[in-house]
Tab-separated table of C-alpha atoms in Angstrom:
chain	number	residue	atom	x	y	z
A	1	MET	CA	38.624	-117.647	104.496
A	2	ARG	CA	41.902	-118.709	102.896
A	3	LEU	CA	41.350	-121.379	100.262
A	4	SER	CA	44.622	-123.082	101.167
A	5	ARG	CA	43.023	-123.956	104.530
A	6	ALA	CA	39.348	-124.182	103.548
A	7	PHE	CA	37.214	-127.297	103.521
A	8	LEU	CA	35.909	-126.698	100.024
A	9	PRO	CA	35.775	-129.982	98.069
A	10	THR	CA	35.043	-128.729	94.546
A	11	LEU	CA	34.518	-131.230	91.722
A	12	LYS	CA	35.647	-130.939	88.105
A	13	GLU	CA	33.169	-133.540	86.839
A	14	THR	CA	29.387	-133.418	87.237
A	15	PRO	CA	28.026	-136.271	89.401
A	16	ALA	CA	25.783	-138.601	87.417
A	17	GLU	CA	22.875	-138.338	89.867
A	18	ALA	CA	22.494	-134.561	89.439
A	19	GLN	CA	19.553	-133.852	87.114
A	20	VAL	CA	19.097	-130.083	87.440
A	21	VAL	CA	21.484	-127.140	87.323
A	22	SER	CA	21.293	-126.234	91.013
A	23	HIS	CA	22.030	-129.790	92.114
A	24	ARG	CA	24.990	-130.055	89.736
A	25	LEU	CA	26.492	-126.732	90.750
A	26	MET	CA	25.958	-127.196	94.489
A	27	LEU	CA	27.782	-130.543	94.349
A	28	ARG	CA	30.562	-129.231	92.102
A	29	ALA	CA	31.061	-126.068	94.198
A	30	GLY	CA	31.393	-128.129	97.369
A	31	MET	CA	28.261	-126.662	98.978
A	32	ILE	CA	26.509	-129.899	99.913
A	33	ARG	CA	27.101	-133.639	100.161
A	34	GLN	CA	24.371	-136.265	99.986
A	35	THR	CA	24.327	-138.544	103.040
A	36	SER	CA	21.297	-140.633	102.027
A	37	ALA	CA	18.405	-140.343	99.580
A	38	GLY	CA	17.061	-136.783	99.723
A	39	ILE	CA	19.185	-135.813	102.756
A	40	TYR	CA	22.204	-133.510	102.520
A	41	ALA	CA	25.000	-132.225	104.707
A	42	TRP	CA	25.616	-128.511	104.195
A	43	LEU	CA	29.347	-127.834	103.887
A	44	PRO	CA	30.932	-124.455	104.825
A	45	LEU	CA	30.203	-122.618	101.564
A	46	GLY	CA	26.650	-123.942	101.330
A	47	TRP	CA	25.994	-123.277	104.999
A	48	ARG	CA	26.969	-119.600	104.602
A	49	ALA	CA	24.636	-119.227	101.615
A	50	LEU	CA	21.827	-120.870	103.599
A	51	GLN	CA	22.409	-118.489	106.498
A	52	ARG	CA	22.275	-115.448	104.186
A	53	VAL	CA	18.903	-116.563	102.830
A	54	GLU	CA	17.614	-117.391	106.305
A	55	GLN	CA	18.550	-113.948	107.632
A	56	ILE	CA	16.603	-112.106	104.927
A	57	VAL	CA	13.581	-114.307	105.628
A	58	ARG	CA	13.908	-113.585	109.354
A	59	GLU	CA	14.255	-109.814	108.882
A	60	GLU	CA	11.113	-109.585	106.748
A	61	GLN	CA	9.097	-111.728	109.161
A	62	ASP	CA	10.185	-109.494	112.050
A	63	ALA	CA	9.354	-106.370	110.025
A	64	ALA	CA	5.856	-107.737	109.363
A	65	GLY	CA	5.239	-108.126	113.107
A	66	ALA	CA	5.758	-111.881	113.448
A	67	GLN	CA	7.591	-113.105	116.566
A	68	GLU	CA	10.203	-115.844	116.396
A	69	ILE	CA	10.007	-118.972	118.528
A	70	LEU	CA	11.520	-122.445	118.129
A	71	MET	CA	9.391	-125.578	118.236
A	72	PRO	CA	10.695	-129.156	118.459
A	73	THR	CA	11.180	-131.357	115.414
A	74	ILE	CA	9.590	-134.353	117.200
A	75	GLN	CA	5.861	-134.125	117.950
A	76	THR	CA	3.382	-136.428	119.699
A	77	ALA	CA	0.857	-138.333	117.609
A	78	ASP	CA	-1.864	-137.331	120.098
A	79	LEU	CA	-1.748	-133.703	118.924
A	80	TRP	CA	-2.329	-134.770	115.336
A	81	ARG	CA	-5.128	-137.121	116.351
A	82	THR	CA	-6.834	-134.186	118.058
A	83	SER	CA	-6.855	-132.244	114.803
A	84	GLY	CA	-7.825	-135.328	112.769
A	85	ARG	CA	-4.732	-135.221	110.570
A	86	TYR	CA	-2.664	-138.106	111.947
A	87	ASP	CA	-4.197	-140.782	109.744
A	88	ALA	CA	-5.133	-138.429	106.917
A	89	TYR	CA	-1.674	-136.975	106.272
A	90	GLY	CA	-0.362	-140.027	104.465
A	91	PRO	CA	2.958	-141.870	104.066
A	92	GLU	CA	5.040	-138.667	103.771
A	93	MET	CA	4.892	-138.440	107.574
A	94	LEU	CA	7.754	-140.202	109.369
A	95	ARG	CA	6.161	-142.024	112.321
A	96	LEU	CA	8.115	-143.543	115.214
A	97	LYS	CA	7.827	-144.756	118.805
A	98	ASP	CA	9.958	-143.839	121.791
A	99	ARG	CA	11.234	-146.410	124.300
A	100	HIS	CA	7.929	-146.233	126.181
A	101	GLU	CA	6.012	-147.146	122.997
A	102	ARG	CA	4.522	-143.647	122.757
A	103	GLU	CA	3.684	-142.761	119.161
A	104	MET	CA	5.667	-139.807	117.855
A	105	LEU	CA	6.366	-138.203	114.496
A	106	TYR	CA	9.010	-136.043	112.850
A	107	GLY	CA	7.056	-132.891	112.104
A	108	PRO	CA	6.308	-132.096	108.463
A	109	THR	CA	4.506	-128.920	109.620
A	110	ASN	CA	3.434	-127.310	112.918
A	111	GLU	CA	-0.214	-126.206	112.857
A	112	GLU	CA	-1.137	-128.550	115.725
A	113	MET	CA	1.830	-127.780	117.939
A	114	VAL	CA	1.627	-123.995	117.635
A	115	THR	CA	-2.133	-124.086	118.306
A	116	ASP	CA	-1.512	-126.176	121.417
A	117	ILE	CA	1.127	-123.701	122.608
A	118	PHE	CA	-1.041	-120.666	121.933
A	119	ARG	CA	-4.202	-122.093	123.534
A	120	SER	CA	-2.271	-122.549	126.801
A	121	TYR	CA	-1.831	-118.783	127.146
A	122	ALA	CA	-4.413	-116.947	125.019
A	123	LYS	CA	-7.593	-116.238	127.022
A	124	SER	CA	-8.937	-112.920	125.764
A	125	TYR	CA	-9.325	-110.826	122.623
A	126	ARG	CA	-6.523	-108.716	124.114
A	127	ASP	CA	-4.163	-111.584	123.300
A	128	LEU	CA	-4.955	-111.184	119.585
A	129	PRO	CA	-3.775	-110.700	116.912
A	130	ARG	CA	-0.523	-112.648	117.126
A	131	ASN	CA	1.779	-114.183	114.537
A	132	LEU	CA	4.393	-116.730	115.639
A	133	TYR	CA	7.074	-118.181	113.392
A	134	HIS	CA	10.092	-120.417	113.545
A	135	ILE	CA	12.832	-121.584	111.191
A	136	GLN	CA	13.268	-125.308	111.718
A	137	TRP	CA	14.224	-128.522	109.942
A	138	LYS	CA	11.329	-130.558	108.584
A	139	PHE	CA	11.067	-134.084	107.213
A	140	ARG	CA	8.691	-135.407	104.573
A	141	ASP	CA	9.286	-138.885	103.261
A	142	GLU	CA	9.097	-138.085	99.555
A	143	VAL	CA	8.511	-141.181	97.447
A	144	ARG	CA	11.003	-139.902	94.852
A	145	PRO	CA	13.397	-137.343	96.337
A	146	ARG	CA	15.162	-135.596	93.477
A	147	PHE	CA	16.654	-132.355	92.207
A	148	GLY	CA	18.993	-131.995	95.206
A	149	VAL	CA	17.752	-129.529	97.819
A	150	MET	CA	14.814	-128.613	95.585
A	151	ARG	CA	12.890	-131.731	96.583
A	152	GLY	CA	14.693	-133.398	99.435
A	153	ARG	CA	13.265	-135.313	102.353
A	154	GLU	CA	14.858	-133.147	105.050
A	155	PHE	CA	14.705	-129.377	104.533
A	156	LEU	CA	14.893	-126.069	106.370
A	157	MET	CA	11.610	-124.205	106.455
A	158	LYS	CA	10.228	-120.992	107.857
A	159	ASP	CA	6.653	-121.490	108.978
A	160	ALA	CA	4.513	-118.776	110.580
A	161	TYR	CA	1.051	-119.011	112.130
A	162	SER	CA	-1.388	-116.147	112.651
A	163	PHE	CA	-4.211	-115.943	115.208
A	164	ASP	CA	-6.988	-113.350	114.799
A	165	LEU	CA	-10.312	-112.650	116.467
A	166	ASP	CA	-12.362	-112.745	113.264
A	167	ALA	CA	-12.177	-113.363	109.515
A	168	VAL	CA	-11.574	-109.676	108.737
A	169	GLY	CA	-8.494	-109.598	110.935
A	170	ALA	CA	-7.308	-112.953	109.626
A	171	LYS	CA	-7.415	-111.723	106.038
A	172	GLU	CA	-5.444	-108.629	107.031
A	173	SER	CA	-2.791	-110.916	108.556
A	174	TYR	CA	-2.814	-112.966	105.355
A	175	ALA	CA	-2.289	-109.843	103.255
A	176	ALA	CA	0.577	-108.689	105.502
A	177	MET	CA	2.339	-112.033	104.984
A	178	PHE	CA	1.561	-111.915	101.256
A	179	MET	CA	3.467	-108.630	100.974
A	180	ALA	CA	6.240	-109.751	103.342
A	181	TYR	CA	6.847	-112.683	101.011
A	182	LEU	CA	7.068	-110.464	97.945
A	183	ARG	CA	9.562	-108.208	99.742
A	184	THR	CA	11.582	-111.224	100.905
A	185	PHE	CA	12.042	-112.604	97.403
A	186	ALA	CA	12.610	-109.167	95.850
A	187	ARG	CA	15.476	-108.528	98.287
A	188	MET	CA	17.103	-111.678	96.902
A	189	ASP	CA	16.643	-110.435	93.322
A	190	LEU	CA	14.124	-113.206	92.729
A	191	LYS	CA	10.922	-112.558	90.793
A	192	ALA	CA	8.499	-114.793	92.705
A	193	VAL	CA	4.957	-114.634	91.331
A	194	PRO	CA	2.018	-115.225	93.725
A	195	MET	CA	-0.421	-117.719	92.195
A	196	ARG	CA	-3.778	-119.112	93.231
A	197	ALA	CA	-3.013	-122.570	94.544
A	198	ASP	CA	-4.525	-125.763	95.922
A	199	THR	CA	-4.625	-125.924	99.732
A	200	GLY	CA	-3.588	-129.606	99.832
A	201	PRO	CA	-3.290	-131.342	103.240
A	202	ILE	CA	-3.087	-128.012	105.119
A	203	GLY	CA	-6.715	-127.196	104.281
A	204	GLY	CA	-8.716	-123.991	103.977
A	205	ASN	CA	-10.189	-122.121	101.025
A	206	LEU	CA	-7.588	-119.404	100.311
A	207	SER	CA	-4.050	-120.156	99.295
A	208	HIS	CA	-1.204	-118.730	97.200
A	209	GLU	CA	2.004	-120.296	96.010
A	210	PHE	CA	4.991	-118.048	95.294
A	211	VAL	CA	6.641	-119.370	92.153
A	212	VAL	CA	9.980	-118.569	90.538
A	213	LEU	CA	9.898	-119.064	86.776
A	214	ALA	CA	12.593	-121.479	85.576
A	215	GLU	CA	12.939	-123.954	82.731
A	216	THR	CA	13.708	-126.677	85.259
A	217	GLY	CA	10.566	-125.916	87.280
A	218	GLU	CA	8.634	-128.916	88.539
A	219	SER	CA	5.168	-127.666	87.568
A	220	GLN	CA	3.434	-125.754	84.789
A	221	VAL	CA	2.024	-122.305	85.584
A	222	TYR	CA	-0.157	-119.772	83.762
A	223	LEU	CA	0.216	-116.016	84.197
A	224	ASP	CA	-0.386	-112.586	82.765
A	225	ARG	CA	3.017	-111.173	81.719
A	226	ASP	CA	2.123	-107.761	83.165
A	227	ILE	CA	2.351	-109.168	86.703
A	228	LEU	CA	6.127	-109.402	86.242
A	229	ASP	CA	6.522	-105.608	85.963
A	230	TRP	CA	5.382	-104.692	89.475
A	231	ASN	CA	8.081	-103.998	92.095
A	232	PRO	CA	6.896	-104.836	95.642
A	233	LEU	CA	9.826	-102.931	97.203
A	234	ALA	CA	8.436	-99.722	95.698
A	235	ALA	CA	4.844	-100.372	96.765
A	236	THR	CA	3.195	-97.682	98.879
A	237	MET	CA	-0.265	-99.267	99.148
A	238	ARG	CA	-1.500	-101.002	102.286
A	239	PRO	CA	-1.002	-104.803	102.264
A	240	GLN	CA	-4.664	-105.562	101.547
A	241	ALA	CA	-4.754	-103.172	98.587
A	242	SER	CA	-1.426	-104.476	97.287
A	243	MET	CA	-2.660	-108.049	97.452
A	244	GLN	CA	-5.825	-107.101	95.583
A	245	HIS	CA	-3.654	-105.412	92.970
A	246	PHE	CA	-1.767	-108.650	92.387
A	247	GLN	CA	-4.953	-110.690	92.313
A	248	SER	CA	-6.282	-108.503	89.505
A	249	TYR	CA	-3.793	-110.287	87.217
A	250	TYR	CA	-4.272	-113.877	86.162
A	251	ALA	CA	-1.737	-116.241	87.760
A	252	ALA	CA	-2.465	-119.849	88.660
A	253	THR	CA	-0.804	-123.181	89.178
A	254	GLU	CA	-1.820	-126.080	86.961
A	255	GLU	CA	-4.147	-127.481	89.652
A	256	MET	CA	-6.059	-124.181	89.876
A	257	HIS	CA	-5.945	-123.188	86.207
A	258	ASP	CA	-9.283	-121.856	84.908
A	259	GLU	CA	-9.397	-122.052	81.120
A	260	LYS	CA	-12.407	-119.738	80.877
A	261	ALA	CA	-10.671	-116.992	82.906
A	262	TRP	CA	-7.444	-117.606	80.947
A	263	GLN	CA	-9.195	-116.786	77.698
A	264	MET	CA	-10.012	-113.345	79.104
A	265	VAL	CA	-6.276	-112.482	79.243
A	266	PRO	CA	-5.133	-110.778	76.009
A	267	GLN	CA	-3.248	-113.248	73.817
A	268	GLU	CA	-0.013	-111.234	73.785
A	269	ARG	CA	0.084	-111.195	77.608
A	270	ARG	CA	-0.421	-114.932	78.167
A	271	LEU	CA	2.626	-116.771	79.476
A	272	ILE	CA	2.755	-120.521	80.061
A	273	ALA	CA	5.957	-121.484	81.864
A	274	ARG	CA	7.573	-123.838	84.332
A	275	GLY	CA	7.868	-122.776	87.953
A	276	ILE	CA	9.610	-123.587	91.243
A	277	GLU	CA	7.539	-123.143	94.401
A	278	VAL	CA	9.497	-121.228	97.055
A	279	GLY	CA	6.674	-120.218	99.391
A	280	HIS	CA	3.071	-121.141	100.189
A	281	ILE	CA	0.530	-119.322	102.371
A	282	PHE	CA	-2.881	-120.485	103.628
A	283	TYR	CA	-5.942	-119.032	105.297
A	284	PHE	CA	-7.959	-121.858	106.836
A	285	GLY	CA	-10.221	-120.134	109.381
A	286	THR	CA	-10.997	-122.234	112.442
A	287	LYS	CA	-9.969	-125.656	111.086
A	288	TYR	CA	-7.309	-126.211	113.763
A	289	SER	CA	-8.416	-123.815	116.489
A	290	ALA	CA	-11.898	-125.402	116.608
A	291	ALA	CA	-10.604	-128.969	116.504
A	292	MET	CA	-8.189	-128.260	119.332
A	293	GLY	CA	-10.546	-126.284	121.542
A	294	LEU	CA	-8.875	-122.863	121.295
A	295	GLN	CA	-11.283	-120.149	122.474
A	296	VAL	CA	-10.912	-116.607	123.777
A	297	SER	CA	-13.360	-114.118	125.250
A	298	SER	CA	-14.576	-111.404	122.867
A	299	PRO	CA	-15.077	-107.716	123.810
A	300	ASP	CA	-18.762	-108.443	124.520
A	301	GLY	CA	-17.972	-111.437	126.742
A	302	ARG	CA	-18.756	-114.226	124.277
A	303	MET	CA	-16.335	-117.098	123.752
A	304	VAL	CA	-15.088	-117.167	120.164
A	305	THR	CA	-12.784	-119.432	118.188
A	306	PRO	CA	-9.852	-117.533	116.649
A	307	GLU	CA	-9.233	-117.570	112.906
A	308	MET	CA	-5.876	-118.847	111.701
A	309	GLY	CA	-3.495	-118.872	108.756
A	310	SER	CA	-0.126	-120.475	108.092
A	311	TYR	CA	2.756	-119.278	105.951
A	312	GLY	CA	5.694	-121.360	104.745
A	313	ILE	CA	8.957	-120.545	102.961
A	314	GLY	CA	11.327	-123.305	101.892
A	315	VAL	CA	14.592	-121.728	103.076
A	316	SER	CA	16.881	-124.528	101.872
A	317	ARG	CA	14.878	-124.866	98.644
A	318	LEU	CA	15.416	-121.133	98.045
A	319	VAL	CA	19.164	-121.709	97.773
A	320	GLY	CA	18.527	-124.102	94.887
A	321	ALA	CA	15.996	-121.744	93.292
A	322	LEU	CA	18.465	-118.859	93.464
A	323	ILE	CA	21.050	-120.909	91.593
A	324	GLU	CA	18.485	-122.031	89.005
A	325	ALA	CA	17.737	-118.351	88.345
A	326	ASN	CA	21.363	-117.110	88.485
A	327	HIS	CA	23.966	-119.187	86.639
A	328	ASP	CA	25.806	-119.662	83.367
A	329	GLU	CA	27.877	-122.483	81.884
A	330	ALA	CA	30.824	-121.622	84.146
A	331	GLY	CA	28.928	-121.711	87.432
A	332	ILE	CA	26.834	-119.746	89.909
A	333	LYS	CA	26.163	-115.994	89.757
A	334	TRP	CA	25.130	-115.089	93.305
A	335	PRO	CA	23.048	-111.930	93.808
A	336	ASP	CA	24.888	-109.655	96.251
A	337	ALA	CA	22.390	-110.041	99.094
A	338	VAL	CA	22.664	-113.836	99.325
A	339	ALA	CA	26.245	-114.529	98.270
A	340	PRO	CA	28.150	-116.622	100.836
A	341	PHE	CA	31.082	-114.237	100.313
A	342	THR	CA	31.022	-110.891	98.511
A	343	ALA	CA	34.411	-111.222	96.859
A	344	THR	CA	37.303	-113.518	96.098
A	345	VAL	CA	40.880	-112.224	96.082
A	346	ILE	CA	42.881	-114.162	93.480
A	347	ASN	CA	46.669	-114.098	93.884
A	348	LEU	CA	48.128	-115.212	90.548
A	349	LYS	CA	51.722	-115.472	91.812
A	350	VAL	CA	51.793	-116.802	95.365
A	351	GLY	CA	55.298	-116.257	96.769
A	352	ASN	CA	55.873	-113.013	94.871
A	353	ALA	CA	56.464	-110.305	97.468
A	354	THR	CA	54.407	-107.652	95.647
A	355	THR	CA	51.380	-109.798	94.760
A	356	ASP	CA	51.387	-111.308	98.258
A	357	ALA	CA	51.429	-107.852	99.880
A	358	VAL	CA	48.661	-106.414	97.700
A	359	SER	CA	46.531	-109.556	98.105
A	360	GLU	CA	46.892	-109.467	101.898
A	361	GLN	CA	46.014	-105.759	101.927
A	362	ILE	CA	42.771	-106.269	99.988
A	363	TYR	CA	41.854	-109.453	101.841
A	364	ALA	CA	42.294	-107.728	105.220
A	365	ALA	CA	40.069	-104.843	104.098
A	366	LEU	CA	37.294	-107.172	102.937
A	367	THR	CA	37.424	-109.734	105.771
A	368	PRO	CA	35.136	-111.454	106.845
A	369	ASN	CA	33.221	-111.277	103.556
A	370	ALA	CA	35.986	-112.360	101.213
A	371	VAL	CA	37.737	-115.553	100.156
A	372	TYR	CA	41.484	-115.380	99.527
A	373	ASP	CA	42.710	-117.799	96.863
A	374	ASP	CA	46.234	-118.220	98.183
A	375	ARG	CA	46.681	-121.714	96.742
A	376	ASP	CA	49.859	-122.539	94.873
A	377	ASP	CA	47.963	-123.515	91.719
A	378	ARG	CA	47.540	-122.536	88.080
A	379	ALA	CA	45.687	-119.335	87.189
A	380	GLY	CA	43.174	-121.289	85.088
A	381	VAL	CA	42.190	-123.428	88.082
A	382	LYS	CA	41.674	-120.330	90.226
A	383	PHE	CA	39.575	-118.568	87.589
A	384	ALA	CA	37.429	-121.660	87.031
A	385	ASP	CA	36.782	-122.134	90.762
A	386	ALA	CA	35.954	-118.446	91.235
A	387	ASP	CA	33.358	-118.603	88.457
A	388	LEU	CA	32.006	-121.928	89.701
A	389	MET	CA	31.473	-120.649	93.257
A	390	GLY	CA	29.965	-117.449	91.902
A	391	PHE	CA	31.271	-114.705	94.183
A	392	PRO	CA	29.881	-111.344	92.951
A	393	TRP	CA	33.327	-109.717	92.760
A	394	GLN	CA	36.723	-111.088	91.766
A	395	VAL	CA	39.888	-109.108	92.559
A	396	ILE	CA	42.720	-110.463	90.411
A	397	ILE	CA	46.295	-109.609	91.401
A	398	GLY	CA	49.123	-110.417	88.977
A	399	PRO	CA	52.823	-109.477	89.298
A	400	ARG	CA	52.873	-106.961	86.440
A	401	GLY	CA	49.752	-105.108	87.549
A	402	ALA	CA	50.723	-105.183	91.214
A	403	ALA	CA	54.121	-103.660	90.386
A	404	ALA	CA	52.296	-100.814	88.617
A	405	GLY	CA	49.877	-100.349	91.549
A	406	LYS	CA	46.913	-101.883	89.683
A	407	VAL	CA	44.574	-104.866	90.121
A	408	GLU	CA	41.813	-106.223	87.892
A	409	LEU	CA	38.277	-106.117	89.263
A	410	LYS	CA	35.700	-108.427	87.663
A	411	ARG	CA	31.933	-108.351	88.182
A	412	ARG	CA	30.758	-111.954	87.965
A	413	ALA	CA	27.153	-111.173	86.981
A	414	THR	CA	28.058	-109.162	83.881
A	415	ASP	CA	31.699	-110.142	83.241
A	416	GLU	CA	32.631	-106.438	83.280
A	417	ARG	CA	36.280	-105.756	84.129
A	418	TRP	CA	38.166	-102.689	85.364
A	419	GLU	CA	41.823	-101.922	86.006
A	420	LEU	CA	41.956	-100.045	89.297
A	421	SER	CA	44.165	-99.248	92.227
A	422	PRO	CA	43.698	-101.556	95.240
A	423	GLU	CA	41.923	-98.743	97.100
A	424	GLU	CA	39.535	-98.115	94.191
A	425	ALA	CA	38.735	-101.840	93.922
A	426	ILE	CA	37.992	-102.009	97.650
A	427	GLY	CA	35.742	-98.951	97.328
A	428	HIS	CA	33.705	-100.572	94.560
A	429	ILE	CA	33.191	-103.730	96.588
A	430	PHE	CA	32.291	-101.838	99.758
A	431	ALA	CA	29.192	-100.590	97.952
A	432	SER	CA	27.860	-104.191	98.064
A	433	PRO	CA	25.247	-105.095	100.710
A	434	LEU	CA	27.283	-107.631	102.658
A	435	VAL	CA	30.523	-105.768	103.328
């Protein structure tokens, strides 16, 4: 992408409505634009970042054995009446009628619809276990949408739904998703802590929120510091054992905080912090399958009601959480795996034959994962925009260095700088995950 032709409306001033860092930086970097309260258009830079996050989520769901489908955003009220949730869900649900006066709703979640789909085909224990997921836009009519994409009304969400023959199998599916979530966040360089959580309107008696610690977090959390030292990408235990390992540490949201259990944590290991929820998983047994008449034949010929769980990740919210966890005063510091572009090529003297040639050489080698700042503008403007947008690598080409066969390579995360040949700079960047 050449910046001289890009639709990238960056802002020098911070919009007054932006209350948290991620909202401010996403608006200033030209990633999003608010179209109405709590609803945002994703502009080219933001859309690429969202797609990077979505792809990691998808890969880890596939690796865990879940199968991707796509369900509609609009659902019938009758499905929700069958489960008993239509009236109970509350004013966050956007309700509407079609031209035939049929009651419909914009889905805030999909337990009813996926159960209806699955019950149409599942007849026997041989059809279990199954885990179906989709990545789809949701709408919840928040009374006070705020914090940009962190608490909007329309948002992109991955939700998965498991079906098992019995509680033992259902808890194994839950543990597999528990570990898939830890791997998902770890691949993004996010430390997301699983915490005992309230089940809320989804229901059930087992639930975990995955929380990223941040000063701007919306809720207070309590945890044992030692839980932060475990690397899920290096885990060799089975999912159930790994989940039990995590549960041996104290970690709870404010709603589930147990002061008596908290006092059992050594004083030096107690951490009270703010957190951002980026994922939530639930085991709720037969709540929906029983209400909606889903039954399959067991190996001994009995009819049994499958056990279910659901597993959500706020994909669009994750973009905001990543920025909250990776920024400085100058702008965003994207982790390599989720950066919309790996590198920016900064030509400090557009029109100079040597800098133009070297810049084109490096840009061609790094395409399609690089941005070329070929604008006829001041160096300070280019440096400021590069830091604001947060590309992991900056390749800076000036006339003096280019004449000597050298460029400057800057690592955004650490501000380290090297003077290298163009080929050496390209080699460094090619070690990044996206190139």
